Structures are given as C-alpha cells and as structure tokens.
Amino acid sequence: MNQFIVTNGTGANAEEGQLFSVRLIDRRTGEVPSLNGIPLSMLTHSPRAAIAAFMRGRDRLLWRAEVEPVSARDGGSSHGAVS
C-alpha cells in the first residue's frame, strides 16, 4: 500500500487539473524509499511543488523524483522523470 498525499498548488503550479503520481527515487539503488514499509509517493495536481518538497534538503546526486500522470486526457499513458 502506498502513502498518497493529494496536494493542490497555486494556479502557476497546477497542471490543468491533471492528477500525477510523484515518487522519490534513491539513485544508488533505483528504489523508492519507504517509511515503516510504506513507499514515499504523492498524488498531486502540482508535480513541481511535490518535487520541490521531496527534494528539499536532499543531495540531487543521490536522489531524483519521478512523475507519472495517473490518467492521461487522451486515453493513453505516458511518464517521465525529473531530476
């Protein structure tokens, strides 16, 4: 079971109502770290704000954030990673 936190950003950060899954990735292992067995991930309408929160105080050489749309508007799916 994932721990999800739904966040709403300001108009400047919101991605037109699209919902995204954002995960923190340990570059050394390629794994999503967990807290008490629960992977660190968020559901959000503002992936940039979620990435900023995940990366705050972390070394970007050791950590990265991965973003994936929960449901694409065109019926397809796509994903991407943001460092």
PDB file of N, CA and C in Angstrom:
ATOM      1  N   MET A   1       0.851  -1.182   0.000  1.00  0.00           N
ATOM      2  CA  MET A   1       0.000   0.000   0.000  1.00  0.00           C
ATOM      3  C   MET A   1       0.891   1.236   0.000  1.00  0.00           C
ATOM      4  N   ASN A   2       0.599   2.183  -0.868  1.00  0.00           N
ATOM      5  CA  ASN A   2       1.348   3.431  -0.935  1.00  0.00           C
ATOM      6  C   ASN A   2       0.728   4.471  -0.029  1.00  0.00           C
ATOM      7  N   GLN A   3       1.546   5.393   0.411  1.00  0.00           N
ATOM      8  CA  GLN A   3       1.028   6.533   1.146  1.00  0.00           C
ATOM      9  C   GLN A   3       0.875   7.657   0.149  1.00  0.00           C
ATOM     10  N   PHE A   4      -0.340   8.120  -0.036  1.00  0.00           N
ATOM     11  CA  PHE A   4      -0.598   9.174  -1.001  1.00  0.00           C
ATOM     12  C   PHE A   4      -1.040  10.432  -0.283  1.00  0.00           C
ATOM     13  N   ILE A   5      -0.530  11.536  -0.744  1.00  0.00           N
ATOM     14  CA  ILE A   5      -0.927  12.834  -0.237  1.00  0.00           C
ATOM     15  C   ILE A   5      -1.368  13.641  -1.445  1.00  0.00           C
ATOM     16  N   VAL A   6      -2.617  14.056  -1.470  1.00  0.00           N
ATOM     17  CA  VAL A   6      -3.110  14.857  -2.580  1.00  0.00           C
ATOM     18  C   VAL A   6      -2.879  16.315  -2.252  1.00  0.00           C
ATOM     19  N   THR A   7      -2.191  17.015  -3.143  1.00  0.00           N
ATOM     20  CA  THR A   7      -1.909  18.421  -2.932  1.00  0.00           C
ATOM     21  C   THR A   7      -2.505  19.244  -4.060  1.00  0.00           C
ATOM     22  N   ASN A   8      -2.905  20.440  -3.753  1.00  0.00           N
ATOM     23  CA  ASN A   8      -3.372  21.381  -4.762  1.00  0.00           C
ATOM     24  C   ASN A   8      -2.439  22.569  -4.726  1.00  0.00           C
ATOM     25  N   GLY A   9      -1.867  22.887  -5.870  1.00  0.00           N
ATOM     26  CA  GLY A   9      -0.932  24.001  -5.938  1.00  0.00           C
ATOM     27  C   GLY A   9      -1.634  25.270  -6.352  1.00  0.00           C
ATOM     28  N   THR A  10      -0.860  26.318  -6.451  1.00  0.00           N
ATOM     29  CA  THR A  10      -1.386  27.572  -6.945  1.00  0.00           C
ATOM     30  C   THR A  10      -1.627  27.447  -8.432  1.00  0.00           C
ATOM     31  N   GLY A  11      -2.301  28.376  -9.012  1.00  0.00           N
ATOM     32  CA  GLY A  11      -2.566  28.347 -10.438  1.00  0.00           C
ATOM     33  C   GLY A  11      -1.310  28.256 -11.263  1.00  0.00           C
ATOM     34  N   ALA A  12      -0.219  28.842 -10.789  1.00  0.00           N
ATOM     35  CA  ALA A  12       1.039  28.809 -11.534  1.00  0.00           C
ATOM     36  C   ALA A  12       1.640  27.411 -11.559  1.00  0.00           C
ATOM     37  N   ASN A  13       1.361  26.595 -10.526  1.00  0.00           N
ATOM     38  CA  ASN A  13       1.948  25.264 -10.457  1.00  0.00           C
ATOM     39  C   ASN A  13       1.000  24.163 -10.904  1.00  0.00           C
ATOM     40  N   ALA A  14      -0.292  24.408 -10.905  1.00  0.00           N
ATOM     41  CA  ALA A  14      -1.259  23.371 -11.243  1.00  0.00           C
ATOM     42  C   ALA A  14      -1.165  23.021 -12.718  1.00  0.00           C
ATOM     43  N   GLU A  15      -1.345  21.768 -13.047  1.00  0.00           N
ATOM     44  CA  GLU A  15      -1.249  21.284 -14.418  1.00  0.00           C
ATOM     45  C   GLU A  15      -2.648  21.023 -14.977  1.00  0.00           C
ATOM     46  N   GLU A  16      -3.507  22.027 -14.974  1.00  0.00           N
ATOM     47  CA  GLU A  16      -4.838  21.975 -15.567  1.00  0.00           C
ATOM     48  C   GLU A  16      -5.691  20.819 -15.058  1.00  0.00           C
ATOM     49  N   GLY A  17      -5.632  20.520 -13.778  1.00  0.00           N
ATOM     50  CA  GLY A  17      -6.490  19.510 -13.185  1.00  0.00           C
ATOM     51  C   GLY A  17      -6.003  18.079 -13.348  1.00  0.00           C
ATOM     52  N   GLN A  18      -4.946  17.853 -14.086  1.00  0.00           N
ATOM     53  CA  GLN A  18      -4.378  16.516 -14.268  1.00  0.00           C
ATOM     54  C   GLN A  18      -3.816  16.017 -12.940  1.00  0.00           C
ATOM     55  N   LEU A  19      -4.030  14.753 -12.631  1.00  0.00           N
ATOM     56  CA  LEU A  19      -3.507  14.155 -11.414  1.00  0.00           C
ATOM     57  C   LEU A  19      -2.228  13.387 -11.740  1.00  0.00           C
ATOM     58  N   PHE A  20      -1.203  13.570 -10.906  1.00  0.00           N
ATOM     59  CA  PHE A  20       0.100  12.943 -11.127  1.00  0.00           C
ATOM     60  C   PHE A  20       0.520  12.147  -9.902  1.00  0.00           C
ATOM     61  N   SER A  21       1.261  11.083 -10.145  1.00  0.00           N
ATOM     62  CA  SER A  21       1.925  10.335  -9.089  1.00  0.00           C
ATOM     63  C   SER A  21       3.383  10.781  -9.086  1.00  0.00           C
ATOM     64  N   VAL A  22       3.893  11.166  -7.915  1.00  0.00           N
ATOM     65  CA  VAL A  22       5.280  11.609  -7.777  1.00  0.00           C
ATOM     66  C   VAL A  22       5.954  10.708  -6.748  1.00  0.00           C
ATOM     67  N   ARG A  23       7.102  10.157  -7.137  1.00  0.00           N
ATOM     68  CA  ARG A  23       7.851   9.257  -6.265  1.00  0.00           C
ATOM     69  C   ARG A  23       9.279   9.750  -6.102  1.00  0.00           C
ATOM     70  N   LEU A  24       9.837   9.552  -4.924  1.00  0.00           N
ATOM     71  CA  LEU A  24      11.234   9.836  -4.655  1.00  0.00           C
ATOM     72  C   LEU A  24      12.017   8.563  -4.962  1.00  0.00           C
ATOM     73  N   ILE A  25      13.137   8.685  -5.699  1.00  0.00           N
ATOM     74  CA  ILE A  25      13.943   7.528  -6.090  1.00  0.00           C
ATOM     75  C   ILE A  25      15.368   7.712  -5.575  1.00  0.00           C
ATOM     76  N   ASP A  26      15.892   6.677  -4.929  1.00  0.00           N
ATOM     77  CA  ASP A  26      17.283   6.660  -4.483  1.00  0.00           C
ATOM     78  C   ASP A  26      18.142   6.256  -5.681  1.00  0.00           C
ATOM     79  N   ARG A  27      19.001   7.160  -6.151  1.00  0.00           N
ATOM     80  CA  ARG A  27      19.816   6.883  -7.337  1.00  0.00           C
ATOM     81  C   ARG A  27      20.793   5.724  -7.109  1.00  0.00           C
ATOM     82  N   ARG A  28      21.190   5.483  -5.855  1.00  0.00           N
ATOM     83  CA  ARG A  28      22.150   4.419  -5.561  1.00  0.00           C
ATOM     84  C   ARG A  28      21.540   3.038  -5.739  1.00  0.00           C
ATOM     85  N   THR A  29      20.252   2.903  -5.436  1.00  0.00           N
ATOM     86  CA  THR A  29      19.600   1.593  -5.504  1.00  0.00           C
ATOM     87  C   THR A  29      18.544   1.513  -6.602  1.00  0.00           C
ATOM     88  N   GLY A  30      18.043   2.674  -7.047  1.00  0.00           N
ATOM     89  CA  GLY A  30      16.949   2.686  -8.019  1.00  0.00           C
ATOM     90  C   GLY A  30      15.606   2.405  -7.382  1.00  0.00           C
ATOM     91  N   GLU A  31      15.564   2.337  -6.068  1.00  0.00           N
ATOM     92  CA  GLU A  31      14.340   2.002  -5.337  1.00  0.00           C
ATOM     93  C   GLU A  31      13.658   3.242  -4.762  1.00  0.00           C
ATOM     94  N   VAL A  32      12.377   3.092  -4.518  1.00  0.00           N
ATOM     95  CA  VAL A  32      11.604   4.124  -3.814  1.00  0.00           C
ATOM     96  C   VAL A  32      11.803   3.873  -2.322  1.00  0.00           C
ATOM     97  N   PRO A  33      12.317   4.859  -1.576  1.00  0.00           N
ATOM     98  CA  PRO A  33      12.491   4.643  -0.135  1.00  0.00           C
ATOM     99  C   PRO A  33      11.129   4.509   0.542  1.00  0.00           C
ATOM    100  N   SER A  34      11.126   3.867   1.677  1.00  0.00           N
ATOM    101  CA  SER A  34       9.865   3.700   2.396  1.00  0.00           C
ATOM    102  C   SER A  34      10.029   4.110   3.847  1.00  0.00           C
ATOM    103  N   LEU A  35       8.917   4.445   4.444  1.00  0.00           N
ATOM    104  CA  LEU A  35       8.850   4.808   5.850  1.00  0.00           C
ATOM    105  C   LEU A  35       7.906   3.811   6.504  1.00  0.00           C
ATOM    106  N   ASN A  36       8.439   2.996   7.407  1.00  0.00           N
ATOM    107  CA  ASN A  36       7.656   1.930   8.038  1.00  0.00           C
ATOM    108  C   ASN A  36       7.020   1.016   6.998  1.00  0.00           C
ATOM    109  N   GLY A  37       7.763   0.733   5.927  1.00  0.00           N
ATOM    110  CA  GLY A  37       7.282  -0.170   4.893  1.00  0.00           C
ATOM    111  C   GLY A  37       6.364   0.451   3.857  1.00  0.00           C
ATOM    112  N   ILE A  38       6.107   1.750   3.964  1.00  0.00           N
ATOM    113  CA  ILE A  38       5.221   2.439   3.026  1.00  0.00           C
ATOM    114  C   ILE A  38       6.072   3.282   2.084  1.00  0.00           C
ATOM    115  N   PRO A  39       6.027   2.996   0.770  1.00  0.00           N
ATOM    116  CA  PRO A  39       6.825   3.769  -0.189  1.00  0.00           C
ATOM    117  C   PRO A  39       6.452   5.252  -0.166  1.00  0.00           C
ATOM    118  N   LEU A  40       7.469   6.112  -0.289  1.00  0.00           N
ATOM    119  CA  LEU A  40       7.228   7.553  -0.311  1.00  0.00           C
ATOM    120  C   LEU A  40       6.748   7.966  -1.698  1.00  0.00           C
ATOM    121  N   SER A  41       5.493   8.347  -1.785  1.00  0.00           N
ATOM    122  CA  SER A  41       4.909   8.801  -3.038  1.00  0.00           C
ATOM    123  C   SER A  41       3.769   9.761  -2.726  1.00  0.00           C
ATOM    124  N   MET A  42       3.395  10.552  -3.723  1.00  0.00           N
ATOM    125  CA  MET A  42       2.310  11.517  -3.582  1.00  0.00           C
ATOM    126  C   MET A  42       1.426  11.477  -4.805  1.00  0.00           C
ATOM    127  N   LEU A  43       0.161  11.754  -4.615  1.00  0.00           N
ATOM    128  CA  LEU A  43      -0.746  12.080  -5.712  1.00  0.00           C
ATOM    129  C   LEU A  43      -0.967  13.577  -5.624  1.00  0.00           C
ATOM    130  N   THR A  44      -0.819  14.258  -6.740  1.00  0.00           N
ATOM    131  CA  THR A  44      -0.902  15.712  -6.704  1.00  0.00           C
ATOM    132  C   THR A  44      -1.361  16.278  -8.036  1.00  0.00           C
ATOM    133  N   HIS A  45      -1.911  17.463  -7.990  1.00  0.00           N
ATOM    134  CA  HIS A  45      -2.226  18.233  -9.190  1.00  0.00           C
ATOM    135  C   HIS A  45      -1.068  19.174  -9.522  1.00  0.00           C
ATOM    136  N   SER A  46      -0.081  19.253  -8.639  1.00  0.00           N
ATOM    137  CA  SER A  46       1.056  20.168  -8.788  1.00  0.00           C
ATOM    138  C   SER A  46       2.371  19.408  -8.646  1.00  0.00           C
ATOM    139  N   PRO A  47       2.795  18.705  -9.701  1.00  0.00           N
ATOM    140  CA  PRO A  47       4.008  17.904  -9.570  1.00  0.00           C
ATOM    141  C   PRO A  47       5.262  18.711  -9.273  1.00  0.00           C
ATOM    142  N   ARG A  48       5.350  19.936  -9.778  1.00  0.00           N
ATOM    143  CA  ARG A  48       6.532  20.756  -9.497  1.00  0.00           C
ATOM    144  C   ARG A  48       6.652  21.054  -8.006  1.00  0.00           C
ATOM    145  N   ALA A  49       5.536  21.346  -7.363  1.00  0.00           N
ATOM    146  CA  ALA A  49       5.546  21.615  -5.922  1.00  0.00           C
ATOM    147  C   ALA A  49       5.889  20.345  -5.141  1.00  0.00           C
ATOM    148  N   ALA A  50       5.383  19.198  -5.584  1.00  0.00           N
ATOM    149  CA  ALA A  50       5.674  17.936  -4.907  1.00  0.00           C
ATOM    150  C   ALA A  50       7.155  17.590  -5.036  1.00  0.00           C
ATOM    151  N   ILE A  51       7.720  17.797  -6.229  1.00  0.00           N
ATOM    152  CA  ILE A  51       9.144  17.540  -6.434  1.00  0.00           C
ATOM    153  C   ILE A  51       9.979  18.445  -5.537  1.00  0.00           C
ATOM    154  N   ALA A  52       9.602  19.718  -5.459  1.00  0.00           N
ATOM    155  CA  ALA A  52      10.333  20.654  -4.603  1.00  0.00           C
ATOM    156  C   ALA A  52      10.293  20.191  -3.149  1.00  0.00           C
ATOM    157  N   ALA A  53       9.128  19.703  -2.704  1.00  0.00           N
ATOM    158  CA  ALA A  53       9.002  19.235  -1.322  1.00  0.00           C
ATOM    159  C   ALA A  53       9.852  17.983  -1.091  1.00  0.00           C
ATOM    160  N   PHE A  54       9.818  17.035  -2.026  1.00  0.00           N
ATOM    161  CA  PHE A  54      10.619  15.816  -1.890  1.00  0.00           C
ATOM    162  C   PHE A  54      12.113  16.117  -1.906  1.00  0.00           C
ATOM    163  N   MET A  55      12.550  17.039  -2.747  1.00  0.00           N
ATOM    164  CA  MET A  55      13.972  17.295  -2.933  1.00  0.00           C
ATOM    165  C   MET A  55      14.556  18.284  -1.934  1.00  0.00           C
ATOM    166  N   ARG A  56      13.714  18.980  -1.176  1.00  0.00           N
ATOM    167  CA  ARG A  56      14.201  19.959  -0.206  1.00  0.00           C
ATOM    168  C   ARG A  56      15.150  19.299   0.791  1.00  0.00           C
ATOM    169  N   GLY A  57      16.382  19.790   0.830  1.00  0.00           N
ATOM    170  CA  GLY A  57      17.368  19.281   1.775  1.00  0.00           C
ATOM    171  C   GLY A  57      18.046  17.993   1.335  1.00  0.00           C
ATOM    172  N   ARG A  58      17.742  17.504   0.136  1.00  0.00           N
ATOM    173  CA  ARG A  58      18.349  16.266  -0.355  1.00  0.00           C
ATOM    174  C   ARG A  58      19.417  16.572  -1.404  1.00  0.00           C
ATOM    175  N   ASP A  59      20.440  15.741  -1.453  1.00  0.00           N
ATOM    176  CA  ASP A  59      21.505  15.854  -2.443  1.00  0.00           C
ATOM    177  C   ASP A  59      20.983  15.313  -3.773  1.00  0.00           C
ATOM    178  N   ARG A  60      20.952  16.158  -4.798  1.00  0.00           N
ATOM    179  CA  ARG A  60      20.431  15.749  -6.107  1.00  0.00           C
ATOM    180  C   ARG A  60      21.303  14.703  -6.791  1.00  0.00           C
ATOM    181  N   LEU A  61      22.521  14.508  -6.314  1.00  0.00           N
ATOM    182  CA  LEU A  61      23.360  13.442  -6.846  1.00  0.00           C
ATOM    183  C   LEU A  61      22.914  12.071  -6.325  1.00  0.00           C
ATOM    184  N   LEU A  62      22.195  12.070  -5.193  1.00  0.00           N
ATOM    185  CA  LEU A  62      21.767  10.821  -4.573  1.00  0.00           C
ATOM    186  C   LEU A  62      20.284  10.529  -4.770  1.00  0.00           C
ATOM    187  N   TRP A  63      19.486  11.561  -5.073  1.00  0.00           N
ATOM    188  CA  TRP A  63      18.039  11.413  -5.153  1.00  0.00           C
ATOM    189  C   TRP A  63      17.499  12.026  -6.441  1.00  0.00           C
ATOM    190  N   ARG A  64      16.385  11.466  -6.911  1.00  0.00           N
ATOM    191  CA  ARG A  64      15.648  12.056  -8.024  1.00  0.00           C
ATOM    192  C   ARG A  64      14.163  11.828  -7.783  1.00  0.00           C
ATOM    193  N   ALA A  65      13.349  12.587  -8.463  1.00  0.00           N
ATOM    194  CA  ALA A  65      11.899  12.429  -8.368  1.00  0.00           C
ATOM    195  C   ALA A  65      11.389  11.929  -9.706  1.00  0.00           C
ATOM    196  N   GLU A  66      10.388  11.068  -9.670  1.00  0.00           N
ATOM    197  CA  GLU A  66       9.797  10.511 -10.872  1.00  0.00           C
ATOM    198  C   GLU A  66       8.322  10.895 -10.896  1.00  0.00           C
ATOM    199  N   VAL A  67       7.858  11.365 -12.047  1.00  0.00           N
ATOM    200  CA  VAL A  67       6.485  11.846 -12.195  1.00  0.00           C
ATOM    201  C   VAL A  67       5.779  11.020 -13.264  1.00  0.00           C
ATOM    202  N   GLU A  68       4.544  10.630 -12.979  1.00  0.00           N
ATOM    203  CA  GLU A  68       3.753   9.882 -13.953  1.00  0.00           C
ATOM    204  C   GLU A  68       2.294  10.340 -13.858  1.00  0.00           C
ATOM    205  N   PRO A  69       1.660  10.664 -14.988  1.00  0.00           N
ATOM    206  CA  PRO A  69       0.247  11.025 -14.939  1.00  0.00           C
ATOM    207  C   PRO A  69      -0.580   9.818 -14.498  1.00  0.00           C
ATOM    208  N   VAL A  70      -1.575  10.060 -13.670  1.00  0.00           N
ATOM    209  CA  VAL A  70      -2.425   8.973 -13.198  1.00  0.00           C
ATOM    210  C   VAL A  70      -3.355   8.522 -14.309  1.00  0.00           C
ATOM    211  N   SER A  71      -3.917   9.459 -15.032  1.00  0.00           N
ATOM    212  CA  SER A  71      -4.744   9.117 -16.191  1.00  0.00           C
ATOM    213  C   SER A  71      -4.553  10.210 -17.220  1.00  0.00           C
ATOM    214  N   ALA A  72      -4.141   9.808 -18.421  1.00  0.00           N
ATOM    215  CA  ALA A  72      -3.922  10.784 -19.482  1.00  0.00           C
ATOM    216  C   ALA A  72      -5.254  11.208 -20.069  1.00  0.00           C
ATOM    217  N   ARG A  73      -5.344  12.469 -20.448  1.00  0.00           N
ATOM    218  CA  ARG A  73      -6.581  13.001 -21.005  1.00  0.00           C
ATOM    219  C   ARG A  73      -6.954  12.367 -22.342  1.00  0.00           C
ATOM    220  N   ASP A  74      -5.951  11.933 -23.114  1.00  0.00           N
ATOM    221  CA  ASP A  74      -6.240  11.366 -24.425  1.00  0.00           C
ATOM    222  C   ASP A  74      -6.483   9.861 -24.379  1.00  0.00           C
ATOM    223  N   GLY A  75      -6.524   9.302 -23.173  1.00  0.00           N
ATOM    224  CA  GLY A  75      -6.784   7.883 -23.035  1.00  0.00           C
ATOM    225  C   GLY A  75      -5.522   7.046 -23.024  1.00  0.00           C
ATOM    226  N   GLY A  76      -4.398   7.628 -23.434  1.00  0.00           N
ATOM    227  CA  GLY A  76      -3.129   6.915 -23.418  1.00  0.00           C
ATOM    228  C   GLY A  76      -2.416   7.164 -22.114  1.00  0.00           C
ATOM    229  N   SER A  77      -1.246   6.599 -22.000  1.00  0.00           N
ATOM    230  CA  SER A  77      -0.459   6.870 -20.800  1.00  0.00           C
ATOM    231  C   SER A  77       0.950   7.207 -21.203  1.00  0.00           C
ATOM    232  N   SER A  78       1.538   8.078 -20.432  1.00  0.00           N
ATOM    233  CA  SER A  78       2.925   8.451 -20.657  1.00  0.00           C
ATOM    234  C   SER A  78       3.542   8.720 -19.303  1.00  0.00           C
ATOM    235  N   HIS A  79       4.854   8.725 -19.251  1.00  0.00           N
ATOM    236  CA  HIS A  79       5.510   9.015 -17.990  1.00  0.00           C
ATOM    237  C   HIS A  79       6.850   9.660 -18.266  1.00  0.00           C
ATOM    238  N   GLY A  80       7.381  10.255 -17.219  1.00  0.00           N
ATOM    239  CA  GLY A  80       8.675  10.919 -17.364  1.00  0.00           C
ATOM    240  C   GLY A  80       9.343  11.018 -16.017  1.00  0.00           C
ATOM    241  N   ALA A  81      10.585  11.347 -16.042  1.00  0.00           N
ATOM    242  CA  ALA A  81      11.344  11.505 -14.814  1.00  0.00           C
ATOM    243  C   ALA A  81      11.908  12.908 -14.765  1.00  0.00           C
ATOM    244  N   VAL A  82      11.946  13.452 -13.577  1.00  0.00           N
ATOM    245  CA  VAL A  82      12.506  14.786 -13.376  1.00  0.00           C
ATOM    246  C   VAL A  82      13.580  14.662 -12.322  1.00  0.00           C
ATOM    247  N   SER A  83      14.737  15.211 -12.595  1.00  0.00           N
ATOM    248  CA  SER A  83      15.834  15.158 -11.626  1.00  0.00           C
ATOM    249  C   SER A  83      15.767  16.325 -10.681  1.00  0.00           C
TER     250      SER A  83
END
